């Protein structure tokens, strides 16, 4: 949301990161066990620029998947 609606993001309320080790491959991964805030990772490192870059990458990847599915 930071790159799309920067005025809607209250950066001063972003919690400091909680350091917890967890297994991304665990099929029963429960983020609530690892984070009291719902944030996984370091949200203080977020930026509008990084958000825009990630958004473009995701849109590109999903577009390619749809094109590949639609192609005979």
Short mmCIF file of C-alpha atoms in Angstrom, two decimals, residues 41-69:
data_model
loop_
_atom_site.label_atom_id
_atom_site.label_comp_id
_atom_site.label_asym_id
_atom_site.label_seq_id
_atom_site.Cartn_x
_atom_site.Cartn_y
_atom_site.Cartn_z
CA UNK A 41 9.92 -9.93 8.79
CA UNK A 42 11.11 -6.37 9.15
CA UNK A 43 8.35 -4.00 8.03
CA UNK A 44 10.52 -1.03 9.03
CA UNK A 45 12.61 -1.75 5.92
CA UNK A 46 9.61 -1.11 3.63
CA UNK A 47 9.68 1.69 1.08
CA UNK A 48 7.42 2.91 -1.69
CA UNK A 49 10.18 2.14 -4.19
CA UNK A 50 10.56 -1.45 -3.04
CA UNK A 51 6.78 -1.90 -3.00
CA UNK A 52 6.53 -0.65 -6.58
CA UNK A 53 9.34 -2.96 -7.67
CA UNK A 54 7.71 -5.98 -6.00
CA UNK A 55 4.30 -5.06 -7.45
CA UNK A 56 5.73 -4.90 -10.99
CA UNK A 57 7.47 -8.26 -10.53
CA UNK A 58 4.31 -9.96 -9.27
CA UNK A 59 2.15 -8.48 -12.04
CA UNK A 60 4.70 -9.61 -14.64
CA UNK A 61 4.84 -13.13 -13.24
CA UNK A 62 1.07 -13.52 -12.98
CA UNK A 63 0.66 -12.09 -16.50
CA UNK A 64 3.12 -14.66 -17.85
CA UNK A 65 1.30 -17.49 -16.09
CA UNK A 66 -2.06 -16.38 -17.53
CA UNK A 67 -0.55 -16.03 -21.03
CA UNK A 68 0.95 -19.52 -20.77
CA UNK A 69 -2.35 -21.00 -19.61
#
